[in-house]
Short mmCIF file of N, CA and C in Angstrom, two decimals:
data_model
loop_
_atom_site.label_atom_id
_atom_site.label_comp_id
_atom_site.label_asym_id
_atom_site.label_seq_id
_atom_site.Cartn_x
_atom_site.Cartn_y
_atom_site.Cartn_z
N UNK A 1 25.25 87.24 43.50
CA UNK A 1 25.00 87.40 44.92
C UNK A 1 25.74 86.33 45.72
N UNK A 2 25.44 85.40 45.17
CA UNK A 2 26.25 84.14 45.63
C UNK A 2 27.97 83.89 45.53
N UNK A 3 28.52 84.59 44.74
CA UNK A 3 29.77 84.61 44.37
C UNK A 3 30.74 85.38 45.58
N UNK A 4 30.71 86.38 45.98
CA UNK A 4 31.57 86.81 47.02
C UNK A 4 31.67 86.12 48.24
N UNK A 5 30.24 85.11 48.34
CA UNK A 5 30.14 84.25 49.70
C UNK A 5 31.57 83.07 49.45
N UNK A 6 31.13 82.53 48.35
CA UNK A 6 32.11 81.66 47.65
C UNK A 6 33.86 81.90 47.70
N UNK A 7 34.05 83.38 47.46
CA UNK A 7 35.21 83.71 47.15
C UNK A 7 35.65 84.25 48.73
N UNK A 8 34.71 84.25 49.49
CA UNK A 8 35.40 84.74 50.86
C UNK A 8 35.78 83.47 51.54
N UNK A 9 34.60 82.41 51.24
CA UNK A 9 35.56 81.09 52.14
C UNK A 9 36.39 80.10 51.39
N UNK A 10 36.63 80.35 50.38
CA UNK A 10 37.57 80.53 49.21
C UNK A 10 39.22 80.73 49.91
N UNK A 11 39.13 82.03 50.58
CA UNK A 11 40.35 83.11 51.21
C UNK A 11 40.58 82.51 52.57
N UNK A 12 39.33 81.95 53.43
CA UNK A 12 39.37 81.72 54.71
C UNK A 12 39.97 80.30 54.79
N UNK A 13 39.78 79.58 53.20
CA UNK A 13 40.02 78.03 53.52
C UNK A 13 41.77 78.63 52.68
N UNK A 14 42.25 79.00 52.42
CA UNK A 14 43.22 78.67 51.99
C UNK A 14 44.72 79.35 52.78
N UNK A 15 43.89 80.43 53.70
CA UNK A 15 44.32 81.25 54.90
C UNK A 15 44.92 79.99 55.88
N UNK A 16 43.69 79.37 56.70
CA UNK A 16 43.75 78.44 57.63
C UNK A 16 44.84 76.88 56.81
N UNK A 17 44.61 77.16 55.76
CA UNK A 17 45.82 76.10 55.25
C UNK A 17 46.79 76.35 55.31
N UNK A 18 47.65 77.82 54.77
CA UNK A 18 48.84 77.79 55.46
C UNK A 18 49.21 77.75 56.41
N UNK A 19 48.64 78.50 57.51
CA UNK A 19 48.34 78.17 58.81
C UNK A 19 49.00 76.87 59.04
N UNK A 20 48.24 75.65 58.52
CA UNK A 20 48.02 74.59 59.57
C UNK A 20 49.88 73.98 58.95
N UNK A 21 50.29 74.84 57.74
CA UNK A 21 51.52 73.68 56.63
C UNK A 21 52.29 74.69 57.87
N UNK A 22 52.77 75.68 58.58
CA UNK A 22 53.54 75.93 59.55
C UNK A 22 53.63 75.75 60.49
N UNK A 23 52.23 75.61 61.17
CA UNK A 23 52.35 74.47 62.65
C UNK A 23 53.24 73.50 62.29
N UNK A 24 52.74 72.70 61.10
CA UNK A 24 53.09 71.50 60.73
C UNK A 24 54.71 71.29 60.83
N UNK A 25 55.24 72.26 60.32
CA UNK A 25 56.91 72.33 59.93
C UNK A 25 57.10 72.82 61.38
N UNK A 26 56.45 73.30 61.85
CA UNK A 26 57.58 74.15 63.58
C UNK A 26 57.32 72.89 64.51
N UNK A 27 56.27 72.13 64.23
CA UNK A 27 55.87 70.52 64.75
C UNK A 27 57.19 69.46 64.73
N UNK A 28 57.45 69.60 63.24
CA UNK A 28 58.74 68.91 62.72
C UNK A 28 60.01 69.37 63.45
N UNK A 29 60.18 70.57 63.28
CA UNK A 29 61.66 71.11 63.57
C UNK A 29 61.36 70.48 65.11
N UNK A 30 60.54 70.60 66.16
CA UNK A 30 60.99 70.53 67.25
C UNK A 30 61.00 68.99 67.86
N UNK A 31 60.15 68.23 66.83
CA UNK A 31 60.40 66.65 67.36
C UNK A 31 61.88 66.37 66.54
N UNK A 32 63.07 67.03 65.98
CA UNK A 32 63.84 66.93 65.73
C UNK A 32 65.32 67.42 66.24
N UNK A 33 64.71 68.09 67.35
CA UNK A 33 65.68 68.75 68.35
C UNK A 33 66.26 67.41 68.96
N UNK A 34 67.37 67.62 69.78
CA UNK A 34 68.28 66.27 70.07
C UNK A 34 68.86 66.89 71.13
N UNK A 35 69.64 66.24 72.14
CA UNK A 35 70.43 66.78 73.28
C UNK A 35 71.23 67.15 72.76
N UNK A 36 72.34 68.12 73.13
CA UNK A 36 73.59 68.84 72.29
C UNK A 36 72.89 69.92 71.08
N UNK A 37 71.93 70.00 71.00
CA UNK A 37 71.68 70.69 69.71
C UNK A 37 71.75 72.27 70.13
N UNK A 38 71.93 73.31 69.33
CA UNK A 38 71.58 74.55 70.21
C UNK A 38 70.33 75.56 69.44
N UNK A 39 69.60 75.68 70.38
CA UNK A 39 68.37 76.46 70.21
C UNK A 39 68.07 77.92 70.29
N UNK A 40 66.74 78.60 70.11
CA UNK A 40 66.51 79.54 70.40
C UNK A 40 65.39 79.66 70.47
N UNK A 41 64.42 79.89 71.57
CA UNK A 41 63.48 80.33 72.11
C UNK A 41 63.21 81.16 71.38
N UNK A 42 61.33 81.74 71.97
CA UNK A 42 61.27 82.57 70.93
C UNK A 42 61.16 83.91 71.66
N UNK A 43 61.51 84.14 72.46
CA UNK A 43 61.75 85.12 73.45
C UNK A 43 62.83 85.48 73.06
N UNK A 44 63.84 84.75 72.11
CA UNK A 44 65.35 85.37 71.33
C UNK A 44 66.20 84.93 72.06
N UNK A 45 66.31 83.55 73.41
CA UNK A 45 67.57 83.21 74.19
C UNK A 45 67.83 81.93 73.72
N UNK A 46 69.15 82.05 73.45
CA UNK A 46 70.04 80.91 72.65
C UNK A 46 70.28 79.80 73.94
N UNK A 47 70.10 78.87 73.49
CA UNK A 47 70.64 77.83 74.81
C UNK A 47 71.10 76.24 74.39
N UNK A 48 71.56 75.71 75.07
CA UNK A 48 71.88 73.99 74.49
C UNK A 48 70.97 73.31 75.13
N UNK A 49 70.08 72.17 74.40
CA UNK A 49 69.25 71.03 74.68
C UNK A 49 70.06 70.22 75.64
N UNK A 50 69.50 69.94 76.67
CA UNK A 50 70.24 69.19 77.52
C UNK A 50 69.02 67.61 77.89
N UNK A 51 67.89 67.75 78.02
CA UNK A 51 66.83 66.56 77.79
C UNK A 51 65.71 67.18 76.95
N UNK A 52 64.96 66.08 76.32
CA UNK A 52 63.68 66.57 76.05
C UNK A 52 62.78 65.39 76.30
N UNK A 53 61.51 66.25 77.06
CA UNK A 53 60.32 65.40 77.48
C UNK A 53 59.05 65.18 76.81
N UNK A 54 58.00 65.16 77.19
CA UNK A 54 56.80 64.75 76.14
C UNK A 54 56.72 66.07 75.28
N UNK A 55 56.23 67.39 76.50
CA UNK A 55 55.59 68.40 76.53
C UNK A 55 56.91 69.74 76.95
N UNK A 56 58.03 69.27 77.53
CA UNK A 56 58.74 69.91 78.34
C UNK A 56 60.32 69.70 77.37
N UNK A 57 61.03 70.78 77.68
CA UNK A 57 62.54 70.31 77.22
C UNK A 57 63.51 71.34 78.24
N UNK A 58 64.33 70.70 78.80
CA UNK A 58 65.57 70.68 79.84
C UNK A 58 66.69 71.82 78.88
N UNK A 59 66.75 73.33 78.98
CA UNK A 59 67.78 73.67 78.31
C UNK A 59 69.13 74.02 78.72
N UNK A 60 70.29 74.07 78.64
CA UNK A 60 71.23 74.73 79.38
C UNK A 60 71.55 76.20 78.99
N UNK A 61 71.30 77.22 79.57
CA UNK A 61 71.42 78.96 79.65
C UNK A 61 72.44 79.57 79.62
N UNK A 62 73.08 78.91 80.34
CA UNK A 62 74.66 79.12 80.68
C UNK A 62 75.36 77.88 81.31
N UNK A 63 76.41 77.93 81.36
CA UNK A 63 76.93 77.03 81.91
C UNK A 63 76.93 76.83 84.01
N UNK A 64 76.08 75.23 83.96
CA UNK A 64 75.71 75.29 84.70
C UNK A 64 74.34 75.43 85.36
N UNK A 65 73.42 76.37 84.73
CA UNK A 65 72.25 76.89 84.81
C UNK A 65 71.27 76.03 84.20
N UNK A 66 70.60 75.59 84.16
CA UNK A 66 69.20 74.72 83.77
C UNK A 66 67.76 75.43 83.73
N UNK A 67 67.24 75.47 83.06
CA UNK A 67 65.49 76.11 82.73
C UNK A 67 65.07 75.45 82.13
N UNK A 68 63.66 74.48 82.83
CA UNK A 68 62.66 74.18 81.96
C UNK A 68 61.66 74.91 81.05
N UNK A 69 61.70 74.53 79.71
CA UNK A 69 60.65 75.50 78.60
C UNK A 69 59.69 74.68 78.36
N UNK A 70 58.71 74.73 77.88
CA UNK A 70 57.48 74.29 77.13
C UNK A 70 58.16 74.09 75.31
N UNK A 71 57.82 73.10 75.19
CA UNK A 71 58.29 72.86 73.92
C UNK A 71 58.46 73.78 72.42
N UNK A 72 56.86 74.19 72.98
CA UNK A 72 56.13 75.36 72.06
C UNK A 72 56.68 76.32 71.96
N UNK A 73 57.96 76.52 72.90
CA UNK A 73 58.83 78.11 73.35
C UNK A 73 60.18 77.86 72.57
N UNK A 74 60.44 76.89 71.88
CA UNK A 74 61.36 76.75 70.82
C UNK A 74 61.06 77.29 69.42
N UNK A 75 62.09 78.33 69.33
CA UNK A 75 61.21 79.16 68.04
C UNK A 75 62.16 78.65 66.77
N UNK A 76 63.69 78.48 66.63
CA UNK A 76 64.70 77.88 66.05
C UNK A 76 65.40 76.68 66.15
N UNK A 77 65.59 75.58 65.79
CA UNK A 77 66.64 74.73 66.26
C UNK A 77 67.78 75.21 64.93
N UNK A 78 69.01 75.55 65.59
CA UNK A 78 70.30 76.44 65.00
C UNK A 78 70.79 74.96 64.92
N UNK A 79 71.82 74.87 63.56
CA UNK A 79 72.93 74.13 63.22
C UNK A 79 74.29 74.55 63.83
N UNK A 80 75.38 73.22 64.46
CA UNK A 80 75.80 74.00 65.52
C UNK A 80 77.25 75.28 64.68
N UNK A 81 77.11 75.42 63.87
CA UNK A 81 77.91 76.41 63.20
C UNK A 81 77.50 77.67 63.42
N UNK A 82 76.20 77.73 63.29
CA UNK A 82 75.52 79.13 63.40
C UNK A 82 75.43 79.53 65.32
N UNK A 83 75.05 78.15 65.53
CA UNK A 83 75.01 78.57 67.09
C UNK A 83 76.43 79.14 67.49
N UNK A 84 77.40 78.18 67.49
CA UNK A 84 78.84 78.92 67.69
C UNK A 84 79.45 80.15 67.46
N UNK A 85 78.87 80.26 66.30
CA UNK A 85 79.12 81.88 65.67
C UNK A 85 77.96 83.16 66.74
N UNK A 86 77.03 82.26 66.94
CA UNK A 86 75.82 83.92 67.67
C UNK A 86 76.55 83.76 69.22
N UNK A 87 76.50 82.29 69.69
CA UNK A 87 76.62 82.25 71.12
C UNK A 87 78.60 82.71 71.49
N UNK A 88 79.40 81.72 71.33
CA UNK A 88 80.52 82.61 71.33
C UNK A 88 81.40 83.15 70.02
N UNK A 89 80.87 83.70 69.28
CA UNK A 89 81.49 84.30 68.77
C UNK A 89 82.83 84.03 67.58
N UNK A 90 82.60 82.96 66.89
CA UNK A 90 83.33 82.08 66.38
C UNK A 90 82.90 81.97 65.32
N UNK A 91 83.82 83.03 65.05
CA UNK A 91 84.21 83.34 63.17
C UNK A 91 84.89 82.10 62.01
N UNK A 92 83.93 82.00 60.96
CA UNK A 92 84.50 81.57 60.04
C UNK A 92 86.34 81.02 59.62
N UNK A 93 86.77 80.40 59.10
CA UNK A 93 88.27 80.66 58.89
C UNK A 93 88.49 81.30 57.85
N UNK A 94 88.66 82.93 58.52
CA UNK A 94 89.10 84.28 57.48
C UNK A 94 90.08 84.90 57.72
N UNK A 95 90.82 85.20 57.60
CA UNK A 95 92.24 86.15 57.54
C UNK A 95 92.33 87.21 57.96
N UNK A 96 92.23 88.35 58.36
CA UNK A 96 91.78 89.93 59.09
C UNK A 96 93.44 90.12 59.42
N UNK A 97 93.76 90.92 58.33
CA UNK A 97 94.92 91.54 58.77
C UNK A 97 95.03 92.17 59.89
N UNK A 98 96.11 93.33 61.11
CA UNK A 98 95.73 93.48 62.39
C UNK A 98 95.31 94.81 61.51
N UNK A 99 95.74 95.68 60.89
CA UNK A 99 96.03 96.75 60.67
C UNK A 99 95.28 96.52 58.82
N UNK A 100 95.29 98.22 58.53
CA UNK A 100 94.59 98.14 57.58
C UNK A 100 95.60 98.85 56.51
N UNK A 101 96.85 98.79 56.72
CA UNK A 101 98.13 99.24 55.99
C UNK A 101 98.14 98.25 54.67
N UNK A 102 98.08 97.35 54.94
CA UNK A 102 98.17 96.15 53.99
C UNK A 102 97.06 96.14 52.78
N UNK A 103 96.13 96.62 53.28
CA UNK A 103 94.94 96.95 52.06
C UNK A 103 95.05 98.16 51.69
N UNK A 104 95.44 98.96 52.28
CA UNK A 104 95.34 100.50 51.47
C UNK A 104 96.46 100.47 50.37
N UNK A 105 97.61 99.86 50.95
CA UNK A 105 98.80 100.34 49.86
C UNK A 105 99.00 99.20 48.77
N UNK A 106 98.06 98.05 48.79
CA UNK A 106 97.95 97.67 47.45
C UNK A 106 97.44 97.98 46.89
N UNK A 107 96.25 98.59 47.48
CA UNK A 107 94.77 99.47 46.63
C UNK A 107 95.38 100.58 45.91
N UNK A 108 96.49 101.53 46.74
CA UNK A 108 97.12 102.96 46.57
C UNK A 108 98.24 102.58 45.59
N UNK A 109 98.73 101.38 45.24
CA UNK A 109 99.87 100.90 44.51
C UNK A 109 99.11 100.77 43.18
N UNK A 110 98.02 100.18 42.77
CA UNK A 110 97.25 99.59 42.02
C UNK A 110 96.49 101.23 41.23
N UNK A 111 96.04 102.04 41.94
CA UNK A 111 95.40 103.09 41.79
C UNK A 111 96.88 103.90 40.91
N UNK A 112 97.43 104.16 41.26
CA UNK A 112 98.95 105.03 41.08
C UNK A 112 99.28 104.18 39.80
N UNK A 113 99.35 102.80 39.29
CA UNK A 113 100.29 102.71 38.27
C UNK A 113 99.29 102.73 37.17
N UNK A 114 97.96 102.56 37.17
CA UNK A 114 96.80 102.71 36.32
C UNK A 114 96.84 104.21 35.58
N UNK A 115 97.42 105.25 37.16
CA UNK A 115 96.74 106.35 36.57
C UNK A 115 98.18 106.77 35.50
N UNK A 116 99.45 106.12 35.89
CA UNK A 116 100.68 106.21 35.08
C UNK A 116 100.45 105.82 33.86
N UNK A 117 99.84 104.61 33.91
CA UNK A 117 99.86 104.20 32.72
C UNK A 117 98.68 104.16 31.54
N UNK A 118 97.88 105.32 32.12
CA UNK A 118 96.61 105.91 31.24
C UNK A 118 97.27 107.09 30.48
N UNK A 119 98.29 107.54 31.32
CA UNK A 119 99.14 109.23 31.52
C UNK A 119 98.27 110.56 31.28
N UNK A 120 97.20 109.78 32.52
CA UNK A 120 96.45 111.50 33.11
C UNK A 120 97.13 112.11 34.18
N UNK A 121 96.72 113.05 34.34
CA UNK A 121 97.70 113.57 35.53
C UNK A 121 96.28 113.49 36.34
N UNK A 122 96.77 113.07 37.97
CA UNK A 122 95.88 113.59 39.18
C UNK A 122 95.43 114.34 39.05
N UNK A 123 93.60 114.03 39.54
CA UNK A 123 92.80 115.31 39.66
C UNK A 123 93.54 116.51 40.69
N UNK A 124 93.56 117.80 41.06
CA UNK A 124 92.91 118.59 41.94
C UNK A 124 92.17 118.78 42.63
N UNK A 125 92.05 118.80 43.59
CA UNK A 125 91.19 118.93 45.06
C UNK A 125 91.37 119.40 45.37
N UNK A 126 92.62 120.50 45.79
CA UNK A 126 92.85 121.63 46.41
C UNK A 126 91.74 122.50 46.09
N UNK A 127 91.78 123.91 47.23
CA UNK A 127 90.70 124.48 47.16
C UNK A 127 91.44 125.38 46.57
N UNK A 128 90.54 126.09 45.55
CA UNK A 128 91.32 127.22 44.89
C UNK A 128 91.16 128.68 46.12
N UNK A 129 92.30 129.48 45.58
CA UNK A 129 92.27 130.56 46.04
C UNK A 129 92.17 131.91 45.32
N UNK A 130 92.03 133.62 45.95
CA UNK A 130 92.04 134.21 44.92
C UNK A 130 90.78 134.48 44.16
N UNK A 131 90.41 134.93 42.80
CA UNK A 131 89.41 135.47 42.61
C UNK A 131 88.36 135.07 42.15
N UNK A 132 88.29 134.21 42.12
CA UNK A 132 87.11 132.90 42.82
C UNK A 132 86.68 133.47 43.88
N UNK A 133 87.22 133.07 45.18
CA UNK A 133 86.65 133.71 46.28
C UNK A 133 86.35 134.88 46.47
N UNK A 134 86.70 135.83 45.87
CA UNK A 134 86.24 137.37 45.79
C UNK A 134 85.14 137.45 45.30
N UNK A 135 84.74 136.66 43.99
CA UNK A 135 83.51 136.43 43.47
C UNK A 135 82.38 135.47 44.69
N UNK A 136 82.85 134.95 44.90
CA UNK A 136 82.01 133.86 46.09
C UNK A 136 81.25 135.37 47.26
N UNK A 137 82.11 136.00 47.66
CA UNK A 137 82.08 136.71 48.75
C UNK A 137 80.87 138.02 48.44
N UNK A 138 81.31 138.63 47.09
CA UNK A 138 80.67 139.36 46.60
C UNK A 138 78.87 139.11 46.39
N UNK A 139 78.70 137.97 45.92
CA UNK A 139 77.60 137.29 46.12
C UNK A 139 76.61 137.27 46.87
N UNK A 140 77.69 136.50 47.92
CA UNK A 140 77.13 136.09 48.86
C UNK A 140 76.55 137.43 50.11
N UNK A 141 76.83 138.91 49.84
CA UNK A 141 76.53 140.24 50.44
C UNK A 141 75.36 140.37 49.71
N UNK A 142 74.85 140.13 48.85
CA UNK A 142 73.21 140.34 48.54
C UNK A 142 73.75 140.33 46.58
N UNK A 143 75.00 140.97 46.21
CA UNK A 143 75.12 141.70 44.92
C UNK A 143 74.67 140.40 43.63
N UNK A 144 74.04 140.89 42.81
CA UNK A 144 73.70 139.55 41.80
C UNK A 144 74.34 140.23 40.41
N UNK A 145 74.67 139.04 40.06
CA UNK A 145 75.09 139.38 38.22
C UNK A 145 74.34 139.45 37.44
N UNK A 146 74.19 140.44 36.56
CA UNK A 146 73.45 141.05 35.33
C UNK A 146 73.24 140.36 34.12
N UNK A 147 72.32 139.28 33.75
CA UNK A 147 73.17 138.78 32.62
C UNK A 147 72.22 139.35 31.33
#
């Protein structure tokens, strides 16, 4: 009788503990925010730390633009790599040919001397013609085969 009482605040105490280990860490991340850093609200708007106060932090929105948040309204502090990449758009250092000529015909070069040098011949894909389709057609009018 006594046991489910046990095992329910059991669930409730270990509930309210994780609880309190993520306040704890979103506590951390935001006494670790810095001017220059770039953020994200949790409303989903990216912005740069421009001051931070007890309770209050100074963000920049755009350039130029200023909004005071409540501290508590910082849902991310972004590393500024990631910020650069969401806010303008500033890709990795990767290569992107303009055109996609350059990948097909090594792929199509590579494909072609494999199939030479297996010495299958290319599938068929053409659609056949002829009495195949006479059979298709026949069918397809209601007539069924006898077997």
């Amino acid at each position: 009788m006594l046991l489910p009482f046990i095992v329910l605040i059991g669930a409730m105490f270990l509930m309210t503990r994780s609880a309190k280990k993520k306040q704890a860490q979103a506590v951390e991340m935001r006494n670790q925010m810095q001017p220059g850093t770039g953020v994200r609200t949790i409303g989903g708007m990216y912005a740069t730390v421009k001051e931070i106060g007890d309770e209050t932090v100074l963000l920049e929105v755009a350039p130029g633009v200023h909004a005071v948040y409540a501290k508590n309204s910082i849902g991310a502090v972004l590393d500024d790599a990631e910020y650069n990449r969401i806010v303008h758009g500033d890709e990795p250092d990767t290569v992107v040919p303009d055109d996609v000529s350059s990948l097909t015909e090594a792929a199509g070069q590579d494909a072609e001397t494999s199939e030479e040098a297996a010495g299958e011949p290319k599938a068929d894909l053409t659609k056949k013609t002829g009495a195949a389709e006479g059979d298709k057609d026949a069918k397809a009018n209601g007539e069924t085969e006898a077997k």
